[in-house]
Coordinates of C-alpha atoms and ligand atoms in Angstrom, one line a residue:
X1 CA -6.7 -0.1 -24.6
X2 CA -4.1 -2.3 -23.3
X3 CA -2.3 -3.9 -26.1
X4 CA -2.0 -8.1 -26.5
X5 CA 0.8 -10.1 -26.5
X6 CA 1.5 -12.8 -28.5
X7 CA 1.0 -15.5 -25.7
X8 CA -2.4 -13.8 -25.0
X9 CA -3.6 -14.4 -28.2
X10 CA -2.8 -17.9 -28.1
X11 CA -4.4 -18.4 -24.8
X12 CA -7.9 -16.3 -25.6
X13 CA -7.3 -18.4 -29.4
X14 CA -7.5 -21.8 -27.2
X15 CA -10.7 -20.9 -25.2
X16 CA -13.0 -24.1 -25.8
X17 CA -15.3 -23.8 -22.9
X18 CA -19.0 -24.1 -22.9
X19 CA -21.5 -21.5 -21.9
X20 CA -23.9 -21.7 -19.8
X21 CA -26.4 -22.1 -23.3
X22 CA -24.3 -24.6 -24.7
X23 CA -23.0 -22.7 -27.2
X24 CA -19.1 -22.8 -28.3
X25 CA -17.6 -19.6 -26.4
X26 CA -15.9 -18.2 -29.2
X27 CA -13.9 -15.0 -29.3
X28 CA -15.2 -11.7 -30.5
X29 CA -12.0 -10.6 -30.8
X30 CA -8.5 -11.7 -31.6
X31 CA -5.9 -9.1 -31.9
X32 CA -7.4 -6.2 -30.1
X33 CA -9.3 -8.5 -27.1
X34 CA -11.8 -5.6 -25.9
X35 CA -13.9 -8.0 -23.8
X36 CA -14.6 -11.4 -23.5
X37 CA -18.4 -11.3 -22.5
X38 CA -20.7 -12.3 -25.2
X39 CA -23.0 -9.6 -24.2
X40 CA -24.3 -6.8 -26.6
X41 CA -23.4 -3.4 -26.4
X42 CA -26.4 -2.5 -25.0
X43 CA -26.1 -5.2 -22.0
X44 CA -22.6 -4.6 -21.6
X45 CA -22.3 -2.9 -18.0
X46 CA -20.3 -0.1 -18.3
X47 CA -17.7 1.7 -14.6
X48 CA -19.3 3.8 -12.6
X49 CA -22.9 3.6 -13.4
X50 CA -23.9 2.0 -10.1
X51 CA -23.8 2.3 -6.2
X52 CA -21.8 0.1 -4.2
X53 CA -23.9 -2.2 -2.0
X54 CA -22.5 -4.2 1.2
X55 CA -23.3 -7.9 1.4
X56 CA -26.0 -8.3 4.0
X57 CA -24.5 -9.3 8.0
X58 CA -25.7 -11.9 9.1
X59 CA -27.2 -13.0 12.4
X60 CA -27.0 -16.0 14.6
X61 CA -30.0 -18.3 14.6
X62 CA -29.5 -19.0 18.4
X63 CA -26.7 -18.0 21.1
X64 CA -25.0 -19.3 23.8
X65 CA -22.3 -20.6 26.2
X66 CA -20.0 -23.2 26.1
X67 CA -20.5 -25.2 29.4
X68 CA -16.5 -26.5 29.2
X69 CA -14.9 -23.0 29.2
X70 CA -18.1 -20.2 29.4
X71 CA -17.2 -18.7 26.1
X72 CA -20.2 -17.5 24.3
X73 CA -21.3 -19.4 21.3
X74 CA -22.9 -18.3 17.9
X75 CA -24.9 -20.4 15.8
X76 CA -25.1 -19.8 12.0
X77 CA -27.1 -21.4 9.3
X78 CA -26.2 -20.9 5.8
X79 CA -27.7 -22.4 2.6
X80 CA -26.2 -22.7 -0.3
X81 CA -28.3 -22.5 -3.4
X82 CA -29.4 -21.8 -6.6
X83 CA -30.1 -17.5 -7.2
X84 CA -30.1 -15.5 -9.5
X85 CA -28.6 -12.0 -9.3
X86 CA -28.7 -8.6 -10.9
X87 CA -25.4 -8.0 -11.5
X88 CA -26.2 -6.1 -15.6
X89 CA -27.9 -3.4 -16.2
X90 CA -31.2 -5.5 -17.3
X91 CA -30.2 -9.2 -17.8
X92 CA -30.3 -11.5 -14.3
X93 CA -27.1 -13.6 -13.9
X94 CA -27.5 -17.3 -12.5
X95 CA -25.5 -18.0 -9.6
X96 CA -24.9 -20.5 -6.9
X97 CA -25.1 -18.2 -3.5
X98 CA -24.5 -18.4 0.1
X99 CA -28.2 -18.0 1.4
X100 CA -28.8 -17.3 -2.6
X101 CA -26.6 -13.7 -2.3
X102 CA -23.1 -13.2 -4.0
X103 CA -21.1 -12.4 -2.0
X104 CA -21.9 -14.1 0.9
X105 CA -23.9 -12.6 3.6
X106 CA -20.9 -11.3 5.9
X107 CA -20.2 -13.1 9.3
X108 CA -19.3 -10.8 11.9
X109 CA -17.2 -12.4 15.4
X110 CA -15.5 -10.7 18.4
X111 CA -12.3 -13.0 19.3
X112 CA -12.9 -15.6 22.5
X113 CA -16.0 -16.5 21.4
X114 CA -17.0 -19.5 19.3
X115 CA -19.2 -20.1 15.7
X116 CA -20.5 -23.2 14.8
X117 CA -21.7 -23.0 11.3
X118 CA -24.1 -24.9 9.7
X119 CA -24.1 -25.3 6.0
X120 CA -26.2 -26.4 4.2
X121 CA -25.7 -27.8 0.5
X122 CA -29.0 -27.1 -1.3
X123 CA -27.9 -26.9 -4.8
X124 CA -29.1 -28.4 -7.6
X125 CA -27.4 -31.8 -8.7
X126 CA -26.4 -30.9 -11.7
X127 CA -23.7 -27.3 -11.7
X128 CA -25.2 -25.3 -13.9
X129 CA -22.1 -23.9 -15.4
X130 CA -20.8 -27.2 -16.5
X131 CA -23.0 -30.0 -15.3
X132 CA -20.5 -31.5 -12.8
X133 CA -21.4 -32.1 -9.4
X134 CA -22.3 -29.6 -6.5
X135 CA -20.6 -31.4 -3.7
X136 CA -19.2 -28.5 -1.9
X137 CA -16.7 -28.5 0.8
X138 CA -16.4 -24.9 2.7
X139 CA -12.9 -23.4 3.9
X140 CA -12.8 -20.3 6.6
X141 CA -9.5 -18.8 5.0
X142 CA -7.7 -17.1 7.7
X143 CA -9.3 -19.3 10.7
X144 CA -6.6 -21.8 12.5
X145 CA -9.7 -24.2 12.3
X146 CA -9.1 -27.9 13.2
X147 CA -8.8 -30.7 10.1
X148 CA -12.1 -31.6 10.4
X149 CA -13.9 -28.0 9.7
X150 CA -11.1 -26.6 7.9
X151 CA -12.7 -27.3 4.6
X152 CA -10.3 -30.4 3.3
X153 CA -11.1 -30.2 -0.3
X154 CA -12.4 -34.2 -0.3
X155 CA -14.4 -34.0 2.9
X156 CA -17.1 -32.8 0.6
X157 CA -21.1 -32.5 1.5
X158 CA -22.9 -34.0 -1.5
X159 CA -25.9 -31.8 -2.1
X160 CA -29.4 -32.7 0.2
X161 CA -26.9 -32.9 2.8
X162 CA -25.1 -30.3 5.8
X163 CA -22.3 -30.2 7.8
X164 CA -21.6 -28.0 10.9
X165 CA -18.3 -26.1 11.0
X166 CA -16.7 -25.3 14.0
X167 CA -14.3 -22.0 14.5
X168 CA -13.0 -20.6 18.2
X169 CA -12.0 -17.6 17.2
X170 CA -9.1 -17.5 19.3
X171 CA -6.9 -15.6 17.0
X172 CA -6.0 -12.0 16.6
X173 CA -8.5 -9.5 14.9
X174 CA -8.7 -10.0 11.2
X175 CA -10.5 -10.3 7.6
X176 CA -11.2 -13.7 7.2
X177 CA -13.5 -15.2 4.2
X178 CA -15.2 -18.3 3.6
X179 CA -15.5 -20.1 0.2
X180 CA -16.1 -23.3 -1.0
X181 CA -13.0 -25.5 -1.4
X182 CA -14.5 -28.6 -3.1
X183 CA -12.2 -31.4 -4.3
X184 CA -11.4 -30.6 -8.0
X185 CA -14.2 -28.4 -8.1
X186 CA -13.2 -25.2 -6.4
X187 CA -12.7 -22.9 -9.6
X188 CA -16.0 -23.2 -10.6
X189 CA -18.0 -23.0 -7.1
X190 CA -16.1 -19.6 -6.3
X191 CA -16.4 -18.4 -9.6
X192 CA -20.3 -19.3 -9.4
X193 CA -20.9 -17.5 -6.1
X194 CA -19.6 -19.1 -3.1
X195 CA -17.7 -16.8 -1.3
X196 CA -18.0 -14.3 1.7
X197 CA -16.1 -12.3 4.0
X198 CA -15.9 -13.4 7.8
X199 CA -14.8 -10.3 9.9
X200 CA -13.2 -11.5 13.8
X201 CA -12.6 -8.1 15.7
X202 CA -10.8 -7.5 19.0
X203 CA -10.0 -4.6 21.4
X204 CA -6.5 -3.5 19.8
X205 CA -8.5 -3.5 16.3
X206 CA -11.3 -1.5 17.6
X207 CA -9.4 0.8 19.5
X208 CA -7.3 1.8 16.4
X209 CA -9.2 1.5 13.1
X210 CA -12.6 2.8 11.8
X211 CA -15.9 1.0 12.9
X212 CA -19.1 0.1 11.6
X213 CA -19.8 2.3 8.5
X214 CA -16.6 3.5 8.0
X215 CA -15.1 -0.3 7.9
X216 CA -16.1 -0.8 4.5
X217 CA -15.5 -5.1 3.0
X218 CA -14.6 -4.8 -0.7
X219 CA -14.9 -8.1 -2.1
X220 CA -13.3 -8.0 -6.1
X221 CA -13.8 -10.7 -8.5
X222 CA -14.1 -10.7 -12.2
X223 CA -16.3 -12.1 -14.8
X224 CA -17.3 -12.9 -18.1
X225 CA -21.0 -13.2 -19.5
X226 CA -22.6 -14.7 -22.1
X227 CA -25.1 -13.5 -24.6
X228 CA -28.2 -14.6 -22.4
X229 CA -26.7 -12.5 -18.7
X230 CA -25.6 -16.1 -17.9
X231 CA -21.6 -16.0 -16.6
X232 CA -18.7 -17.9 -18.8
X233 CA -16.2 -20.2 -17.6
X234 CA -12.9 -20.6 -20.3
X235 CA -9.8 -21.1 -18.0
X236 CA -7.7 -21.5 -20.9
X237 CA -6.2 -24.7 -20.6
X238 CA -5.8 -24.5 -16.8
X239 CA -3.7 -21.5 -16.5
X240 CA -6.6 -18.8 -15.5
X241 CA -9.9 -17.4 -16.3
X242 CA -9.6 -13.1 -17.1
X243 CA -13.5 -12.0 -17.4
X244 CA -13.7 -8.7 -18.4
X245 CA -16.1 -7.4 -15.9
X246 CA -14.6 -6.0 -12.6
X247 CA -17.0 -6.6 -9.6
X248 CA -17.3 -5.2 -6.1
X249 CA -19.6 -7.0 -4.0
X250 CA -20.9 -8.3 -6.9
X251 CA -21.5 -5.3 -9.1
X252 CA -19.8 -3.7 -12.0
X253 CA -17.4 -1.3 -11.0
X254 CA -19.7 1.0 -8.5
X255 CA -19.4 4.0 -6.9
X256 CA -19.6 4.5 -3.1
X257 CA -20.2 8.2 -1.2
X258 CA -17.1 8.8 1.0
X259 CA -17.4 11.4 3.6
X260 CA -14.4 13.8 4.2
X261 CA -12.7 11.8 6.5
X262 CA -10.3 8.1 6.9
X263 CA -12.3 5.0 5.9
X264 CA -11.0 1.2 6.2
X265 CA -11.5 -0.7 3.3
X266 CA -11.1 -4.7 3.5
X267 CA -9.7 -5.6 0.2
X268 CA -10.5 -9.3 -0.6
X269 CA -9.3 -10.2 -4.4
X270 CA -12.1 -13.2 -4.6
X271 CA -10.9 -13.5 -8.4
X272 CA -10.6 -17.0 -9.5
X273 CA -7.1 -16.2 -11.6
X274 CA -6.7 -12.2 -12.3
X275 CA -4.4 -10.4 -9.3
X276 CA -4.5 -6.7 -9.3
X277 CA -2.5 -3.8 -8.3
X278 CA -4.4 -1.2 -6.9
X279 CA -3.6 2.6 -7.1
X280 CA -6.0 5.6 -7.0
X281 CA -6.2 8.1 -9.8
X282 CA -5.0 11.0 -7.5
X283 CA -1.7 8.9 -7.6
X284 CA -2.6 9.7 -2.8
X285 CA -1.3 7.0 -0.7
X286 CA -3.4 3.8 0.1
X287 CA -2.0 3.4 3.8
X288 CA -1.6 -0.8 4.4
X289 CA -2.7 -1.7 8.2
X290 CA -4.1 -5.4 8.0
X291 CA -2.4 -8.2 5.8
X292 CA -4.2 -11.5 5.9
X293 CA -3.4 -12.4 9.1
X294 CA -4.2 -9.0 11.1
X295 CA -3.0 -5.7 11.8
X296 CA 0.6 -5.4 11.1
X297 CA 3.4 -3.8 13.6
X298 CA 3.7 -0.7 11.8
X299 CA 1.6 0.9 8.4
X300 CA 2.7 0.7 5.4
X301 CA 1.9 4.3 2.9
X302 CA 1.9 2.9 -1.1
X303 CA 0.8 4.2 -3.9
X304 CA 0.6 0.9 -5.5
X305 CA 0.4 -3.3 -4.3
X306 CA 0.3 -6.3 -5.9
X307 CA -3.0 -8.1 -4.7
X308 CA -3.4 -12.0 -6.0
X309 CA -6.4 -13.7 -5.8
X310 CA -7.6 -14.6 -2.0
X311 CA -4.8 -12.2 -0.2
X312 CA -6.7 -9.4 2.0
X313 CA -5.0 -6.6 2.2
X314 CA -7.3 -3.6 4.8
X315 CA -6.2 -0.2 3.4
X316 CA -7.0 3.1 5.3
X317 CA -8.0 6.2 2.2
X318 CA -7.7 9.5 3.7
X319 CA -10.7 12.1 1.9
X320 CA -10.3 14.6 4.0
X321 CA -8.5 17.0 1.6
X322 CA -10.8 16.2 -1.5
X323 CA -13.2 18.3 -2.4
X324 CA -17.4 18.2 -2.2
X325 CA -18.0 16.3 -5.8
X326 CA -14.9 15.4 -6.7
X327 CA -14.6 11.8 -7.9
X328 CA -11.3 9.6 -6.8
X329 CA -11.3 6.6 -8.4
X330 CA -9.7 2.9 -7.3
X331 CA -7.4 1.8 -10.4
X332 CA -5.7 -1.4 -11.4
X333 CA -2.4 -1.6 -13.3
X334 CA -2.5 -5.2 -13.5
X335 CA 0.7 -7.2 -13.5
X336 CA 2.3 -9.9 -15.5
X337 CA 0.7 -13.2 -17.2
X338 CA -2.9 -11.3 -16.6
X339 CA -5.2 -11.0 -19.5
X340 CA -6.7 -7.2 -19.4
X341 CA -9.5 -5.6 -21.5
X342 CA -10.9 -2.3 -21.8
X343 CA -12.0 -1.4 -18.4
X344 CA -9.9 -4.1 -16.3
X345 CA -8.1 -0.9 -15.5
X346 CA -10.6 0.1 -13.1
X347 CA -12.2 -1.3 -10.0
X348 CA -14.2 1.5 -8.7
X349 CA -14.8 4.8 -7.6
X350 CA -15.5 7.5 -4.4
X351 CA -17.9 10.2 -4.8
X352 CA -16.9 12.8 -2.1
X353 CA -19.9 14.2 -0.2
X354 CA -20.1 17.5 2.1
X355 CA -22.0 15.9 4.5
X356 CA -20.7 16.6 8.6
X357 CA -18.5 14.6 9.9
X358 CA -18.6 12.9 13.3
X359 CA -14.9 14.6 14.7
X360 CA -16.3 12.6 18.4
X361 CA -15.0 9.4 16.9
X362 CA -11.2 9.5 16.9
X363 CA -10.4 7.4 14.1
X364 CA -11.8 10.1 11.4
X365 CA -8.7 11.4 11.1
X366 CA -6.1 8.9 12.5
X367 CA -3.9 7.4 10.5
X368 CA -2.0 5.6 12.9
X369 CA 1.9 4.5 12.0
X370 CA 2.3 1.9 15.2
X371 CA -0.2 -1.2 14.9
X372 CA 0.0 -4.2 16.8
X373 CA 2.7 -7.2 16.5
X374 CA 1.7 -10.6 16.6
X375 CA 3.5 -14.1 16.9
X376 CA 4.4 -14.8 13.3
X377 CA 5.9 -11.3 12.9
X378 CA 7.9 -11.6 15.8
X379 CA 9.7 -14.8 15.0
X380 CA 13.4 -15.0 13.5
X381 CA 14.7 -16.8 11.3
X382 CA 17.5 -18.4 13.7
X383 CA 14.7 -19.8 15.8
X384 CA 14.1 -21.9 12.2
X385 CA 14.8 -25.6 13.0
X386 CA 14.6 -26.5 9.5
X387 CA 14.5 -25.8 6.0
X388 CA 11.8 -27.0 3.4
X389 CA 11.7 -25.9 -0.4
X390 CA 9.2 -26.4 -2.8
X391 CA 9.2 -26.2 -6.8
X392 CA 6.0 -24.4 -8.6
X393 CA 5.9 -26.2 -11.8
X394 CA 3.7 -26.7 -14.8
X395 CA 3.7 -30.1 -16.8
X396 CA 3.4 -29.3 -20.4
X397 CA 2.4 -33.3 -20.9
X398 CA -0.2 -33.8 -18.3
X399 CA -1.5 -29.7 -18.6
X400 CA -1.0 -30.2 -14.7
X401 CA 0.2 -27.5 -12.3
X402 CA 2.3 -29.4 -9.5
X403 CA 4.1 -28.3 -6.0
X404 CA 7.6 -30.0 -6.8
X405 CA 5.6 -33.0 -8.8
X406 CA 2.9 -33.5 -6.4
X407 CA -0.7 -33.1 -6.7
X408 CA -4.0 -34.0 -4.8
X409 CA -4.9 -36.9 -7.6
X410 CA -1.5 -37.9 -5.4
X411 CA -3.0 -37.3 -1.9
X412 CA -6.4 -39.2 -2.7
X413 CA -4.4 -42.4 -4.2
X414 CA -2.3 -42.9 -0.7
X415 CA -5.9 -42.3 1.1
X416 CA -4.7 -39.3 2.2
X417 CA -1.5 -40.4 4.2
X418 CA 0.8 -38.8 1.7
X419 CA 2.5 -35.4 2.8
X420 CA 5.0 -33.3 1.6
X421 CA 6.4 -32.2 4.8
X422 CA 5.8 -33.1 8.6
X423 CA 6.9 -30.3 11.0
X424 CA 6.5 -31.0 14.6
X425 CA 3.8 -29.6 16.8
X426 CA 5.7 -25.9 17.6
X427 CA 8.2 -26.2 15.3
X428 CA 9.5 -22.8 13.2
X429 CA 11.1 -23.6 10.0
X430 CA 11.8 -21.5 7.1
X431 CA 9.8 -22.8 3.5
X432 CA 11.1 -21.6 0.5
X433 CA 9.0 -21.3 -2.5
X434 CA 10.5 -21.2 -6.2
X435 CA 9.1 -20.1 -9.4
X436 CA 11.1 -20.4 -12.1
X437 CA 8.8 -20.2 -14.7
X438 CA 7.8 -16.7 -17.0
X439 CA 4.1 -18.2 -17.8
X440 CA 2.7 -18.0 -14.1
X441 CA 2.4 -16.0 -11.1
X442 CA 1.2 -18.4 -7.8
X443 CA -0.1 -17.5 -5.4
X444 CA 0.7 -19.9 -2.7
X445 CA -1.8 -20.3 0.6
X446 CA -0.4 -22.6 3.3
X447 CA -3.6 -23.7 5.5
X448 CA -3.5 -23.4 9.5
X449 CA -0.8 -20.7 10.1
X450 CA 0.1 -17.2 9.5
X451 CA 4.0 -16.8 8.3
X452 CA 6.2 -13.8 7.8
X453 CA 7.4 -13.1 4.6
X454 CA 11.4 -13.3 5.1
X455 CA 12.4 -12.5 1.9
X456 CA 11.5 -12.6 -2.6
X457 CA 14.6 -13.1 -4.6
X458 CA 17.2 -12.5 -1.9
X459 CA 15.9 -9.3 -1.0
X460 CA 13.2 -7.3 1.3
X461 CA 9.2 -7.9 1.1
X462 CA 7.6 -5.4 -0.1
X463 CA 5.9 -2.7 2.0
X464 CA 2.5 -4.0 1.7
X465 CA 3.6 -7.4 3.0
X466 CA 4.9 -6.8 6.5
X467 CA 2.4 -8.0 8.5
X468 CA 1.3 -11.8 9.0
X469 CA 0.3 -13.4 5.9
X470 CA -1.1 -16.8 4.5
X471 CA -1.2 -16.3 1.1
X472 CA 2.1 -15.1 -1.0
X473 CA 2.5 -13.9 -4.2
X474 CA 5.3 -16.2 -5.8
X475 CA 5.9 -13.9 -9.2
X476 CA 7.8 -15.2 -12.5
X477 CA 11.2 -16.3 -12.0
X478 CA 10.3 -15.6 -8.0
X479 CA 11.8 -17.3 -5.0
X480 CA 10.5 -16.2 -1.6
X481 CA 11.0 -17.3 1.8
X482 CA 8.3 -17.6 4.5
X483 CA 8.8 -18.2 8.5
X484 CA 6.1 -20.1 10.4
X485 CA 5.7 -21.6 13.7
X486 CA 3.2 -25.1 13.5
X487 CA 0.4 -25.0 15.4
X488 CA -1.6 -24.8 17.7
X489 CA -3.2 -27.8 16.1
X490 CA -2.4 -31.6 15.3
X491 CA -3.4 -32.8 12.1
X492 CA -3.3 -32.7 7.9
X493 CA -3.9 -29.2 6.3
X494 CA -3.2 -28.3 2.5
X495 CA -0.9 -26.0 0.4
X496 CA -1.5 -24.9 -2.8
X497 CA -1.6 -22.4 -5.1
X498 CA -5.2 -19.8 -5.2
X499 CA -4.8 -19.4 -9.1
X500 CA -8.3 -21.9 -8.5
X501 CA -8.1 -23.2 -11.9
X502 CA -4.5 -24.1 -10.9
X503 CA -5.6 -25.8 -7.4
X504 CA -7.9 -28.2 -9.2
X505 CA -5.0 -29.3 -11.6
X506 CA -4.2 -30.3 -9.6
X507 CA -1.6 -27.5 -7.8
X508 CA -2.5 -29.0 -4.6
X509 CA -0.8 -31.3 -1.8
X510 CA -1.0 -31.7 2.4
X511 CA 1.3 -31.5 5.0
X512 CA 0.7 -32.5 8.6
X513 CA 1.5 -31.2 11.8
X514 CA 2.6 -33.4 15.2
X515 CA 2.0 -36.5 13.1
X516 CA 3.7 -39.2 13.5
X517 CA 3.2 -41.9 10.7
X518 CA 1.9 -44.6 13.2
X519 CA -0.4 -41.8 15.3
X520 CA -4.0 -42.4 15.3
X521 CA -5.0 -39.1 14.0
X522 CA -7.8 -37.9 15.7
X523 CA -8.5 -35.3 13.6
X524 CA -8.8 -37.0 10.4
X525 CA -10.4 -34.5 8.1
X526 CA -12.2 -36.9 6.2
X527 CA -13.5 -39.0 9.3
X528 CA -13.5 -36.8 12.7
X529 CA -16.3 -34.8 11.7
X530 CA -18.9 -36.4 9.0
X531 CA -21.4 -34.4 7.6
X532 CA -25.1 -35.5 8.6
X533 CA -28.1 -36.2 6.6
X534 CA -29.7 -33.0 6.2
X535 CA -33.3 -33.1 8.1
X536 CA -34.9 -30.7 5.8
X537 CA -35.0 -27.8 9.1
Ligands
LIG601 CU1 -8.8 -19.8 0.2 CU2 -7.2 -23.5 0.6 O1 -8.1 -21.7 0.4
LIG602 CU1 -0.7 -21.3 -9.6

């Protein structure tokens, strides 16, 4: 058992939040925090006591072509509801679900052709983990979508109602998710359900990495119950909610059957707060090949990575040497400012099977060194036109997280003219990220582009981190600098940190892109694309 610090205490001491009974959500605990969940012994799920399961793929409801250009065009429809799910051994958990499933039924897209996603708020008006509202606003993290569908947190679709998202696909072959991004509200709708993965394949990806089966979406949150199966919700005081439950695709710690032979996992931390470092009990290699943006130039082999909330990471595990029965299992060594319980130090586990192994598909036992580059990692920082740095702070009088002292109460009181930088269309420049504090990790997601990690404190990324990313990890006392080029679209996008409870307070601001003050923007994200009444289809 890990032992607490001082600062812990305080923070699990603080813990005021309701459950979903209404009841005070009290700590069992105080000194020796085994778990969080309310639940009984006997309801407490326990590792490796169940199979992993995939989140369904979904199809299109109708195809097509694009008359202006002849790309092909997939229609989706996804509803988001109410559900309940079996996440405990006996109890049923309430959730709020894409198409009623946590996570999200998984979109699948080659590159070149186009998505239009209809979604459809069907929740209940009242949330049922805190009785706010279920106005939802949904984000495609990883897709260089216009303003308009890129999920701007106050372009919300109040429930009864549906918006259609539209996403071209034009960009290089990676693991994308979608989750809601609700103004103020984002914490609690991911936490409740709404997230999925979004996969967008291309040749180069095919050609090199496992396929179908073998290209395995691992989607991690954590949670915390209550005494009735119901989940918690204590954020302590804004600065992160730890459950005490590890989930993978939705269930406790499973186990999955691994042939002897290279899989590709797609390692999404969906965590609201908690980050993770990964390592397997065999102390093997996890070999890096995709960062959020894509494959990177050249594999990374790591025994460990840091992984904060809403960073994908794909990770090729070699099994070819293990033998028949032997069990390997995924660990996490946590890092600073997380709050870890008895079995936080494990994610899951792989159950080696004898079965034959398909040697006709070459990428059973490829683990290839040379990737593919890709614009962001081929930039340099003397192409930089300008510098930009930003402050992560915390303000101990308003209990608000800020970038510098901005915040999104901010960008709604100019009526969403206010930014906090305005590069031009094309433009590279070089944003620098600062940390100072010893409280908080952030993890810092600037919308629209992918950027190369130039440096953390003066020195190298780490391994894990050469490839395109759009998320960072800015650690205590951590400076890092990114390189991005602008584009390719016009408009407002928003930065801030994926600690959700820090988002919604209110770590959040915009920037724009080939704006000039006086431009009609015709991508207004709050105006360009409204959502429609929904006709009950
Ligand atoms: Cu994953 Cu602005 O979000
Ligand atoms: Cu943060």
């Amino acid at each position: 058992m890990m032992t607490i610090t001082r600062r812990q205490v305080l923070l699990i001491g603080g813990i005021g939040a309701i459950g979903a009974a209404g009841a005070l959500w009290l700590p069992r605990e105080t000194l020796d925090a085994k778990s969080i969940s309310k639940l009984p012994a006997s309801e407490m799920p326990r590792p490796f006591r169940t199979p992993l399961v995939l989140a369904p793929l979904l199809s299109p409801t109708s195809s097509g072509i694009d008359p202006l250009d002849g790309a092909p065009v997939n229609y989706y429809t996804v509803t988001e509801v109410a559900a309940s799910a079996a996440i405990l051994p006996r109890l049923k958990t309430p959730i709020l679900g894409y198409n009623g499933v946590f996570p999200g039924p998984t979109i699948s897209v080659d590159q070149g052709s186009k998505t239009v996603l209809r979604m459809r708020n069907q929740l209940p008006a009242i949330h049922p983990l805190d009785g706010g509202t279920t106005m939802t606003s949904t984000h495609l993290h990883g897709s260089a979508s216009l303003p308009q569908y890129d999920g701007y947190a106050s372009d919300v679709t109040p429930n009864g109602f549906y918006k259609d998202y539209k996403y071209t696909n034009f960009q290089p072959a990676r693991t994308l998710w979608y989750h809601d991004h609700a103004v103020h509200r984002t914490a609690q709708n991911a936490y409740s359900g709404l997230a999925g993965q979004y996969h967008l394949h291309d040749p180069l990806e095919r050609a090199l990495l496992p396929q179908g089966e073998y290209d395995v979406p691992l989607t991690i949150t954590d949670a915390m119950f209550a005494v009735d199966g119901s989940l918690g919700y204590a954020d302590n005081d804004h600065s992160g909610l730890w459950g005490d439950v590890i989930l993978v695709n939705g269930k406790p710690w499973p186990v999955m059957k691994v042939q002897k032979r290279v899989y590709r996992f797609r390692i999404l931390n969906a965590s609201i707060s908690r980050s993770l470092r990964p390592t397997l009990s065999t102390g093997d290699p996890l070999v890096i090949v995709g960062t959020d943006g894509g494959l990177m130039p050249r594999s990374q082999s790591v025994v460990t990575y840091r992984h904060a909330g809403a960073e994908r990471y794909e990770v090729l595990i070699d099994f070819r040497k293990y033998a028949t029965g032997q069990r390997i299992e995924l660990r996490n060594l946590s890092n600073k400012n997380n709050v870890d319980y008895d079995f936080t130090n494990k994610i899951m586990a792989f159950d080696v099977v004898g079965d034959p192994v398909n040697t006709g598909d070459p990428t059973w036992n490829t683990i290839p060194g040379t990737l593919v580059g890709s614009e962001p990692m081929s930039l340099t920082a003397a192409q930089s036109t300008k510098t930009r740095r930003f402050r992560l702070k915390r303000n101990d009088l308003t209990n608000l997280f800020t970038i510098d002292d901005g915040s999104w109460q901010d960008v709604v009181a100019s009526g969403f003219v206010k930014v906090v930088a305005n590069p031009a269309l094309g433009a590279t420049e070089i944003w620098e990220f600062e940390n100072s504090s010893g409280g908080w990790f952030h993890p810092i997601h600037i919308h629209l582009i992918d950027f190369q990690i130039l440096s953390r404190n003066g020195r190298a990324p780490f391994p894990a981190e050469l490839g395109p990313k759009d998320v960072v990890y800015v650690g205590e006392g951590e400076t890092v600098r990114l390189l991005m080029k602008f584009g390719p679209h016009r408009g407002k996008y928003m930065i801030h940190c994926h600690n959700l409870p820090h988002e919604d307070h209110d770590m959040m601001v915009q920037f724009s892109v080939g704006l000039d003050p006086n431009d009609v923007d015709v991508n207004d994200p709050m105006t360009a694309a409204r959502s429609a009444w929904d006709t009950g289809a």
